[in-house]
mmCIF file of C-alpha atoms and ligand atoms in Angstrom:
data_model
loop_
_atom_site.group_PDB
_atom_site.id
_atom_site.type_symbol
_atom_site.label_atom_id
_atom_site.label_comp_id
_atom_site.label_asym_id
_atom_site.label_seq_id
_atom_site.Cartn_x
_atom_site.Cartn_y
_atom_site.Cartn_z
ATOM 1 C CA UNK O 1 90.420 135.994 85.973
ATOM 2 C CA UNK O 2 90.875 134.024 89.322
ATOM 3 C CA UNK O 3 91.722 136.460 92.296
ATOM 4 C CA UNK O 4 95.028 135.849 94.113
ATOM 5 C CA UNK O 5 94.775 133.676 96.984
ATOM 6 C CA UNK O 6 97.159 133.161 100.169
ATOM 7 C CA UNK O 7 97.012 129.619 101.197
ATOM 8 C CA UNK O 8 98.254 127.467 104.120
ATOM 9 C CA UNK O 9 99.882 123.890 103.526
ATOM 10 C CA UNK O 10 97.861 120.676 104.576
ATOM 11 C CA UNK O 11 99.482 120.685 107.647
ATOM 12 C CA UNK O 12 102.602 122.438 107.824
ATOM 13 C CA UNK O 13 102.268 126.667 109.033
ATOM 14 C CA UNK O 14 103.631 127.362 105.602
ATOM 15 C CA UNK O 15 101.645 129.753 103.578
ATOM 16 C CA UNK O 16 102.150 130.606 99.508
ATOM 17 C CA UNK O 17 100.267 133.137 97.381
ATOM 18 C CA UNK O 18 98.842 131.834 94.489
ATOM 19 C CA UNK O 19 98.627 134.826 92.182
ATOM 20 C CA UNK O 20 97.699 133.946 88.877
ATOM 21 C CA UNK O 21 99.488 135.580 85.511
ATOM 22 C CA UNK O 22 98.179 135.727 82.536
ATOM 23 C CA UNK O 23 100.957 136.794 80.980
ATOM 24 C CA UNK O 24 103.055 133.813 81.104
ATOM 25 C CA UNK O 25 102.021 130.990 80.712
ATOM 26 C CA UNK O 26 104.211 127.873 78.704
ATOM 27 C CA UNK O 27 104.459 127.314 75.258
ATOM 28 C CA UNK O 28 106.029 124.373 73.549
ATOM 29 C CA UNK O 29 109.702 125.373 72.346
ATOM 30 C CA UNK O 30 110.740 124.997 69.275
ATOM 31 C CA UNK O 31 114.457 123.171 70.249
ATOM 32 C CA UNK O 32 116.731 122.552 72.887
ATOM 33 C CA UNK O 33 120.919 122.857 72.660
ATOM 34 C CA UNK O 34 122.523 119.975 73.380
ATOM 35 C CA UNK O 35 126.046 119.899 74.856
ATOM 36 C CA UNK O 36 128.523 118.552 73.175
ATOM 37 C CA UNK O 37 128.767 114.329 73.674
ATOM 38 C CA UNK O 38 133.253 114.605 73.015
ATOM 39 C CA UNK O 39 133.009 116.637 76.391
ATOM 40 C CA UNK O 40 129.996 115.062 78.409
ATOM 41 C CA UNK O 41 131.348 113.471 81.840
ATOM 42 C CA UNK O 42 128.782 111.184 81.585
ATOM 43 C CA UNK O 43 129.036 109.220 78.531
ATOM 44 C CA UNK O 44 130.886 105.836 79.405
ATOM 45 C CA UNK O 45 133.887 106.605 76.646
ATOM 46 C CA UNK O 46 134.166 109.844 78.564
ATOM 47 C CA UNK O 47 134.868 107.611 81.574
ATOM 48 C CA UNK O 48 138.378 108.015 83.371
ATOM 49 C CA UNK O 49 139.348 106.401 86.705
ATOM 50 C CA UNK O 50 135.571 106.685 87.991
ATOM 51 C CA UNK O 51 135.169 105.631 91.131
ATOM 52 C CA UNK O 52 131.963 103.291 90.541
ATOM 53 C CA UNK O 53 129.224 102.434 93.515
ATOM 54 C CA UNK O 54 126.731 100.718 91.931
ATOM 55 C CA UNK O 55 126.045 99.070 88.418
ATOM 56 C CA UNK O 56 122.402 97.750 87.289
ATOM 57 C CA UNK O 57 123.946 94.800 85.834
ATOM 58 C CA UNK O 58 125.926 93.709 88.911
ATOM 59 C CA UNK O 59 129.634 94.321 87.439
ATOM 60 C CA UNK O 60 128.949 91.941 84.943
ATOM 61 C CA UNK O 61 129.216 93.108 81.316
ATOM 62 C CA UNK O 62 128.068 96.518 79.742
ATOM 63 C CA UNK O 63 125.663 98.501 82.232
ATOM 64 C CA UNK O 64 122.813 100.595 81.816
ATOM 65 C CA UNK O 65 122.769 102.245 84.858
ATOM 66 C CA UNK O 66 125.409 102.874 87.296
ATOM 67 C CA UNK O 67 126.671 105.567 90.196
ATOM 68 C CA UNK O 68 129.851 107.054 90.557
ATOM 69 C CA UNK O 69 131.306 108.954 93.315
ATOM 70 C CA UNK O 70 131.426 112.433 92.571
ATOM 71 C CA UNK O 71 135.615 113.445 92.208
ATOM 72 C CA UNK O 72 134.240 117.044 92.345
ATOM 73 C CA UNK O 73 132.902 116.750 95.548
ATOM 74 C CA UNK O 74 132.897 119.233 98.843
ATOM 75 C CA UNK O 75 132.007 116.154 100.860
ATOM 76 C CA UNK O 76 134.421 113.092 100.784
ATOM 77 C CA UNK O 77 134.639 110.546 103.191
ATOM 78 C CA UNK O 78 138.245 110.944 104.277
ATOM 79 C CA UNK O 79 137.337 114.380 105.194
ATOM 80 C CA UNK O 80 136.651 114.965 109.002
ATOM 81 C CA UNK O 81 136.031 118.729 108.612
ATOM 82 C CA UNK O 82 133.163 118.195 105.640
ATOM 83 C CA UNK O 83 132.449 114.397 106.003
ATOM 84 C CA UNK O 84 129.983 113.079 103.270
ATOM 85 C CA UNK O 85 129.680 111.673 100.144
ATOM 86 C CA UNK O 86 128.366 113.089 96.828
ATOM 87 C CA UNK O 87 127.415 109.904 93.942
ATOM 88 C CA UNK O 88 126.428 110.864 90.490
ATOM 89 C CA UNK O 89 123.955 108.458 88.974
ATOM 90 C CA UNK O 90 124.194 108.085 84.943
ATOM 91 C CA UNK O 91 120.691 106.885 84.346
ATOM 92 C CA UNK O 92 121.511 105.658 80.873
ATOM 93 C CA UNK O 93 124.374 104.994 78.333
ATOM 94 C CA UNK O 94 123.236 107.125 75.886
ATOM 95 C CA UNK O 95 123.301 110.749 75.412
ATOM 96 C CA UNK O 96 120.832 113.635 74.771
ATOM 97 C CA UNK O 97 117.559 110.905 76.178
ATOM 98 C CA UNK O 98 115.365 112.157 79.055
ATOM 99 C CA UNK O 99 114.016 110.187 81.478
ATOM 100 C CA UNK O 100 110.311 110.148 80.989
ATOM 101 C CA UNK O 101 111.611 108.505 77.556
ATOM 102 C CA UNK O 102 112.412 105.421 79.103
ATOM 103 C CA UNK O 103 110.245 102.109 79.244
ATOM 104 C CA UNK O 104 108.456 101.279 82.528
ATOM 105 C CA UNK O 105 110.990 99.040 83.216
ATOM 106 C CA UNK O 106 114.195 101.362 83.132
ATOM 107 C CA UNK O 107 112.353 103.760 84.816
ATOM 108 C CA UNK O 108 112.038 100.913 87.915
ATOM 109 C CA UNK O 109 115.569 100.255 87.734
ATOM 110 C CA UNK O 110 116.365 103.795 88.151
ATOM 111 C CA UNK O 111 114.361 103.828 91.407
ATOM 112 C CA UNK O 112 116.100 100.438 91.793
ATOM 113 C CA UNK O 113 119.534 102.486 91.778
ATOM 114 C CA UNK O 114 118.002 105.052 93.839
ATOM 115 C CA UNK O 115 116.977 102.585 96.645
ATOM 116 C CA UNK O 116 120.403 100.847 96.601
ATOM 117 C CA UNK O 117 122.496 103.632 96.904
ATOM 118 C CA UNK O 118 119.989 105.761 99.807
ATOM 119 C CA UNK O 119 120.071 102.229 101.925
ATOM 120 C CA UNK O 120 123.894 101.731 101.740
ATOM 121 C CA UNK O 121 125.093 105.481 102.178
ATOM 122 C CA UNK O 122 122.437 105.879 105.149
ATOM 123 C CA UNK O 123 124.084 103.084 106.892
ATOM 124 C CA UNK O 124 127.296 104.621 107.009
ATOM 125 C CA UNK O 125 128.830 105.452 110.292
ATOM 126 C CA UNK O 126 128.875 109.578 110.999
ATOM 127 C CA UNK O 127 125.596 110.125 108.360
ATOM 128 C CA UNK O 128 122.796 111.896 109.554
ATOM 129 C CA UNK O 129 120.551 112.178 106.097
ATOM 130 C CA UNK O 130 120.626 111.072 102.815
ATOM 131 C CA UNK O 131 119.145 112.744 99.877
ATOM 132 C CA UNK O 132 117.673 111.278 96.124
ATOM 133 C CA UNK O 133 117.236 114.406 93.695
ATOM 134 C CA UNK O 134 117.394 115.140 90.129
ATOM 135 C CA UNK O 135 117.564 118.827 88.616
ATOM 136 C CA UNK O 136 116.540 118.846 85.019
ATOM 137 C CA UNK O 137 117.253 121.533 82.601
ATOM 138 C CA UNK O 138 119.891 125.015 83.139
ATOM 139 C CA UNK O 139 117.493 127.041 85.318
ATOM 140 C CA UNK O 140 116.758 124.344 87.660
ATOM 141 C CA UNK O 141 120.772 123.418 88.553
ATOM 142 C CA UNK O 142 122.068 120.989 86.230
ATOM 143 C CA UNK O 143 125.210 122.062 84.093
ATOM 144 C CA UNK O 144 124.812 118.565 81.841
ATOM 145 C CA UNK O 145 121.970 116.657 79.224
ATOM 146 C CA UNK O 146 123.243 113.759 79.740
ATOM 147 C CA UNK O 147 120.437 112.698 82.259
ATOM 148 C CA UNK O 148 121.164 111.758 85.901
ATOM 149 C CA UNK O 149 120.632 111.893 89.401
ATOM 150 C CA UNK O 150 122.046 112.605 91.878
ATOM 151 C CA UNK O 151 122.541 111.215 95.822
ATOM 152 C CA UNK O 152 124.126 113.215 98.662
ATOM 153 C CA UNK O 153 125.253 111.815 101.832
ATOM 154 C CA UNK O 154 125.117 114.603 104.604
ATOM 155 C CA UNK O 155 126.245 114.241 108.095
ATOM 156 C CA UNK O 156 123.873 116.648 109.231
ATOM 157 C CA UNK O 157 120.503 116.870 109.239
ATOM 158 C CA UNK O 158 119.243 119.370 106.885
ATOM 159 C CA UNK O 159 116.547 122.207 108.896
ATOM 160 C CA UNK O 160 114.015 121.733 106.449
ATOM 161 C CA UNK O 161 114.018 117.916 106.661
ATOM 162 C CA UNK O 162 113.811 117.987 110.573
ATOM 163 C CA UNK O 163 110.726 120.507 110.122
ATOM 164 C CA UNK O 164 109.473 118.488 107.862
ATOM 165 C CA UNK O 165 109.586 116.076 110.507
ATOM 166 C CA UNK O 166 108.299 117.331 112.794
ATOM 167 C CA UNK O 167 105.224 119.187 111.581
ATOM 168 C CA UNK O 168 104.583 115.226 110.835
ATOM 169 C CA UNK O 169 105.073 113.765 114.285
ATOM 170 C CA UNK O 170 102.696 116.654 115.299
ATOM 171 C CA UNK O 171 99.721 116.179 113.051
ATOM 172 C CA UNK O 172 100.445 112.340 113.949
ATOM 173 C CA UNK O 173 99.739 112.990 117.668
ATOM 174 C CA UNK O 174 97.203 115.468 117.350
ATOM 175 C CA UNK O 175 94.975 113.418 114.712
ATOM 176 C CA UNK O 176 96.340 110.121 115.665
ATOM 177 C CA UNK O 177 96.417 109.665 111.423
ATOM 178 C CA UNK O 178 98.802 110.166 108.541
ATOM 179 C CA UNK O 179 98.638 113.426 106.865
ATOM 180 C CA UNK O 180 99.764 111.907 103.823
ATOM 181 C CA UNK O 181 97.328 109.697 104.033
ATOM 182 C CA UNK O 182 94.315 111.652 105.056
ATOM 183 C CA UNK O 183 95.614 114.204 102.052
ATOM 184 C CA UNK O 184 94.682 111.227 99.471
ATOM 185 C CA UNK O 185 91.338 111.050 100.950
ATOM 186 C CA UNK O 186 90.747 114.387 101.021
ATOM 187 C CA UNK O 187 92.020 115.223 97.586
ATOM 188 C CA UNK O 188 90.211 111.801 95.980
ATOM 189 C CA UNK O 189 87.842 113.564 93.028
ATOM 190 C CA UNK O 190 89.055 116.820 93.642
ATOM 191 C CA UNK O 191 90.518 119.073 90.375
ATOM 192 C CA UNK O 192 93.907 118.634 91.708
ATOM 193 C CA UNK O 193 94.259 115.109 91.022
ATOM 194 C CA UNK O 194 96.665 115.057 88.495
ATOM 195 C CA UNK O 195 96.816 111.093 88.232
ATOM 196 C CA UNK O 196 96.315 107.585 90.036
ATOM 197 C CA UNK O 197 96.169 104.231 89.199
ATOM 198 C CA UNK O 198 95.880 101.370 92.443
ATOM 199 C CA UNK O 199 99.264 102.085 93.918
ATOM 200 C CA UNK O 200 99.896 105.590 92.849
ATOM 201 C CA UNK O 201 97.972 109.192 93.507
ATOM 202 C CA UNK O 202 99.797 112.635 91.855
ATOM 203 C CA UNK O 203 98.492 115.323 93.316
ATOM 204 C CA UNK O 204 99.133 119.523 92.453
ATOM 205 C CA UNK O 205 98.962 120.385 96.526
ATOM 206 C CA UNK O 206 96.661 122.800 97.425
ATOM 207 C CA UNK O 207 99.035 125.073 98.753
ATOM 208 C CA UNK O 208 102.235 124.467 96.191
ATOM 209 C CA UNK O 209 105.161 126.326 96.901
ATOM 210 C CA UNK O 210 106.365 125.822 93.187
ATOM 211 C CA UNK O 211 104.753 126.363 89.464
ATOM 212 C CA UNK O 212 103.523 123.170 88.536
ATOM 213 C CA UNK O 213 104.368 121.764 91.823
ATOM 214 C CA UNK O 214 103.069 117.726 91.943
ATOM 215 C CA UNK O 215 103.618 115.342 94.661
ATOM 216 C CA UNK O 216 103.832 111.610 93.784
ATOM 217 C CA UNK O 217 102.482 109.253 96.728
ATOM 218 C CA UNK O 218 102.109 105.555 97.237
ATOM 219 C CA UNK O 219 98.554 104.819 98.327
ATOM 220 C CA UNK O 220 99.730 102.367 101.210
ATOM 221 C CA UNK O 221 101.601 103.816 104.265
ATOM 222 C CA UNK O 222 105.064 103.177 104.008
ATOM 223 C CA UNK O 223 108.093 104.880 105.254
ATOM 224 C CA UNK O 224 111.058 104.397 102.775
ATOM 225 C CA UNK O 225 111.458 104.303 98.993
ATOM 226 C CA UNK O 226 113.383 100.466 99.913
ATOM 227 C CA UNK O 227 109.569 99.781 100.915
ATOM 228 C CA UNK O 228 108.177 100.043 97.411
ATOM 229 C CA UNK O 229 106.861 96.592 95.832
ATOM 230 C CA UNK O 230 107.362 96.240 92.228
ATOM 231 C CA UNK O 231 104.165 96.764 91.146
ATOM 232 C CA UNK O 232 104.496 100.393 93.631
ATOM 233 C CA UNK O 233 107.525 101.145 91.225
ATOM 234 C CA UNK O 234 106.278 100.364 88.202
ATOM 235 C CA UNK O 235 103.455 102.584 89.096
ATOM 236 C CA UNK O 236 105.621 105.044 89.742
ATOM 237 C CA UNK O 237 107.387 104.695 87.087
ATOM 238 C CA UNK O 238 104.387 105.551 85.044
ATOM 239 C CA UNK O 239 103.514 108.415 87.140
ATOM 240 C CA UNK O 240 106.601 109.807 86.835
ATOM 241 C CA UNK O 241 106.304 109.608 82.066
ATOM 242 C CA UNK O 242 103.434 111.354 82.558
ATOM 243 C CA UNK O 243 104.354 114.390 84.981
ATOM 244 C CA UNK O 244 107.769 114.821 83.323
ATOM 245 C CA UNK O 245 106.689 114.382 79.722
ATOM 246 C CA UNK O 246 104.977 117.293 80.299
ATOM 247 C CA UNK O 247 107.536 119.128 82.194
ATOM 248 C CA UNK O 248 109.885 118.037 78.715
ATOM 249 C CA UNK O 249 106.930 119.229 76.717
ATOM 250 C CA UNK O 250 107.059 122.657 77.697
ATOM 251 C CA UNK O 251 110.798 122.803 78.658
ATOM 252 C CA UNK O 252 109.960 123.714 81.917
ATOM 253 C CA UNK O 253 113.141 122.817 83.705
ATOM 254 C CA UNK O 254 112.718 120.891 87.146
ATOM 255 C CA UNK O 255 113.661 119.196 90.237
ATOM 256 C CA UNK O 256 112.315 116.634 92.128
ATOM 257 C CA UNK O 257 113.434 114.754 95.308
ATOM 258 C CA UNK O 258 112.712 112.081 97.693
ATOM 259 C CA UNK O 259 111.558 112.343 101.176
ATOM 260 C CA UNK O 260 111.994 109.129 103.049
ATOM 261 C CA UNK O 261 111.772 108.493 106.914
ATOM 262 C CA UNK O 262 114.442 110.389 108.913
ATOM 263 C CA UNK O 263 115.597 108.298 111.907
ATOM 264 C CA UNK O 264 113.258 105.445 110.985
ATOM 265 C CA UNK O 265 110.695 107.186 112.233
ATOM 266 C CA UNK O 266 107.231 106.404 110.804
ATOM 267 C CA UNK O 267 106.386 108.443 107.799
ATOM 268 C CA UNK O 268 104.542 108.404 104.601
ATOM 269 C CA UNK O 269 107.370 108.190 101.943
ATOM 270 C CA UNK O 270 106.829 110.415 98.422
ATOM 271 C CA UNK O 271 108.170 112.387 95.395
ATOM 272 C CA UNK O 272 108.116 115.941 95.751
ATOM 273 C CA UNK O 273 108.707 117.946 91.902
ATOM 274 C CA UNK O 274 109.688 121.411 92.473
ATOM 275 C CA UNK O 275 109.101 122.813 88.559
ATOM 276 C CA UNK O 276 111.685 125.656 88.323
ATOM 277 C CA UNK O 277 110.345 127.904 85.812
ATOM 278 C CA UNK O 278 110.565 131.630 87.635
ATOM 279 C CA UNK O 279 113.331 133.151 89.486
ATOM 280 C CA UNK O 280 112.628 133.365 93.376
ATOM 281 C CA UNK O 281 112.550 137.355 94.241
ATOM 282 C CA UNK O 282 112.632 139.831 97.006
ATOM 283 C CA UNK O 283 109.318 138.559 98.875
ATOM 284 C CA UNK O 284 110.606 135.143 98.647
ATOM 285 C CA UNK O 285 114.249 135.252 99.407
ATOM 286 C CA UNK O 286 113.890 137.743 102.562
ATOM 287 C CA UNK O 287 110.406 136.126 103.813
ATOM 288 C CA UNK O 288 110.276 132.753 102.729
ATOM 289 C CA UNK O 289 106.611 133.418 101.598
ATOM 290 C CA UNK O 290 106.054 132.502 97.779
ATOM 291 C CA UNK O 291 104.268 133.457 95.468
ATOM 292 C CA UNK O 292 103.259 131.046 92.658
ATOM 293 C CA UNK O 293 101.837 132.269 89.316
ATOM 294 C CA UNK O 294 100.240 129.347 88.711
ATOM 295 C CA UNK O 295 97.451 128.003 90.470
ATOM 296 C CA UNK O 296 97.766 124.234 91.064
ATOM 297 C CA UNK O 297 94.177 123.435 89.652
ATOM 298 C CA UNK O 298 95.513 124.472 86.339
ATOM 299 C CA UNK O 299 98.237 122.648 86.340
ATOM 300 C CA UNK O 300 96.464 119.463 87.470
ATOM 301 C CA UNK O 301 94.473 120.120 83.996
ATOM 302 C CA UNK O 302 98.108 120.623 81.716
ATOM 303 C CA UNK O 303 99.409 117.067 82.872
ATOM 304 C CA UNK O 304 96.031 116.003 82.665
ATOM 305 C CA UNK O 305 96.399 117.162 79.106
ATOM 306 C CA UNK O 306 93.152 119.570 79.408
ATOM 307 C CA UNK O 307 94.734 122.699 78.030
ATOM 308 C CA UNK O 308 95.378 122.939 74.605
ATOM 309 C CA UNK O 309 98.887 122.913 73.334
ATOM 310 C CA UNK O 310 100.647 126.024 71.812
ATOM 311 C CA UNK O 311 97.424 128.378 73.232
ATOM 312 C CA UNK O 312 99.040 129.615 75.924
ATOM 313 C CA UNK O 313 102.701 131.781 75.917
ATOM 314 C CA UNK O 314 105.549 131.164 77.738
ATOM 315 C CA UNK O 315 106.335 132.136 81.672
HETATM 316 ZN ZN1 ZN X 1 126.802 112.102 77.594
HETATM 317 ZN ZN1 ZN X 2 100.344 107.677 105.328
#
């Protein structure tokens, strides 16, 4: 039995207490319910008077991928009083698929989507931040299986992005390197490492705020998801079958988002995946300080695929 453990972030005076449980740990489920695909929103015969902002196949023909702007809303931009724009994006035609079924190369054309639409709604007059996210399964947000993403154009910028931001900038001056970068180093052959290939390193941070927390980095230094070669995605892309596989696996619902440069400032550009299998409490809602039942050296060996299926029980 490992002790519990409080632990600071790399470089960030955030702190999380890793405190091991026993008692619940994931199991494979046996099935899932699937809504209903008469009533899905996102199934193209479903489709009435969308307001579409991108398609994969550039408008011509039957697409794959495509974003619409989300009718629903709080943020429009004819709205003074809560400027913004919300865009839905209906990673596939067909219904009831997840993403880490896709190929490699739908999985790139995903990001693909994801890079077009945070480029164009960043440029628009009166927007201070853009955000790339996807919740996955009831706990962790989303209200639909027909899989998407989503992007949010805010004209604000969000607290925890400018923190972010700045506990960067600081570690920047004081060490005159990237903390991203230095984190790769440091992590290199460590039982965290989750996966890498040349372009890619998945890590379970040291300090991870979230069950099955996993960061996805590029090796090279760059400061925008727009940055990413092909060969980056398609790295990526692989990076991202095996972390959520395993997420689908165990039905362990999730979210994940992007953090790009703010104010192209320089930056180190990644995936963050905030598993959402436990319901913040007390501690964590009035303090801010987590606790995380699972320590992130275990679940570097699940996605590694070290612990045997079915052996341990659920959450
Ligand atoms: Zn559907
Ligand atoms: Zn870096």
């Amino acid at each position: 039995m490992i002790k519990p453990e409080v632990r600071k972030d790399y470089f960030k005076d955030e702190y999380v207490i890793i405190a091991p449980n026993r008692a619940r740990r994931p199991m494979e489920p046996k099935s899932l319910p699937t809504d209903a695909i008469s009533t899905c929103h996102f199934c193209p015969a479903n489709f009435k008077g969308e307001t579409i902002a991108y398609q994969d196949n550039g408008y011509a023909g039957d697409w794959e991928i495509v974003s619409v702007v989300n009718k629903f809303s709080a943020l429009t931009l004819d709205n003074h009083s809560a400027y913004g724009q919300a865009e839905v994006i209906v990673e596939t035609r067909r219904h009831g698929m997840d993403i880490n079924d896709f190929s490699i190369d739908h999985i790139v054309r995903i990001l693909d989507a994801y890079i077009d639409r945070f480029m164009t709604l960043r440029n628009i007059d009166g927007i201070k931040h853009v955000v790339v996210f996807k919740n996955e399964g009831g706990k962790a947000g989303a209200s639909l299986s027909h899989t998407h993403s989503q992007v949010i154009a805010l004209p604000v910028l969000p607290h925890k992005i400018e923190s972010e931001a700045r506990a960067y900038n600081k570690y920047r001056i004081e060490h005159t390197t990237c903390p991203y970068c230095d984190i790769i180093v440091a992590e290199t052959d460590k039982p965290r490492v989750i996966w890498e290939d040349e372009n890619v390193f998945v890590l379970s941070p040291y300090a991870s705020d979230a069950p099955y927390g996993a960061w996805l980095m590029p090796k090279r230094h760059i400061a925008l998801i727009a940055d990413l070669t092909k060969s980056e995605k398609e790295s990526f892309a692989k990076a991202m079958k095996v972390v959520l596989g395993t997420l689908d696996k165990y039905a362990i619902p999730y979210n994940y988002f992007i953090e790009n440069s703010v104010n192209n400032e320089d930056y180190h550009m990644h995936i963050k995946l905030a598993p959402r299998p436990n319901i913040w409490a007390g501690l964590e809602l009035g303090t801010g300080v987590i606790i995380n039942p699972i320590t992130p050296e275990f679940a570097a060996r699940l996605y590694r695929g070290q612990i045997k299926s079915g052996v341990y029980s659920r959450f």
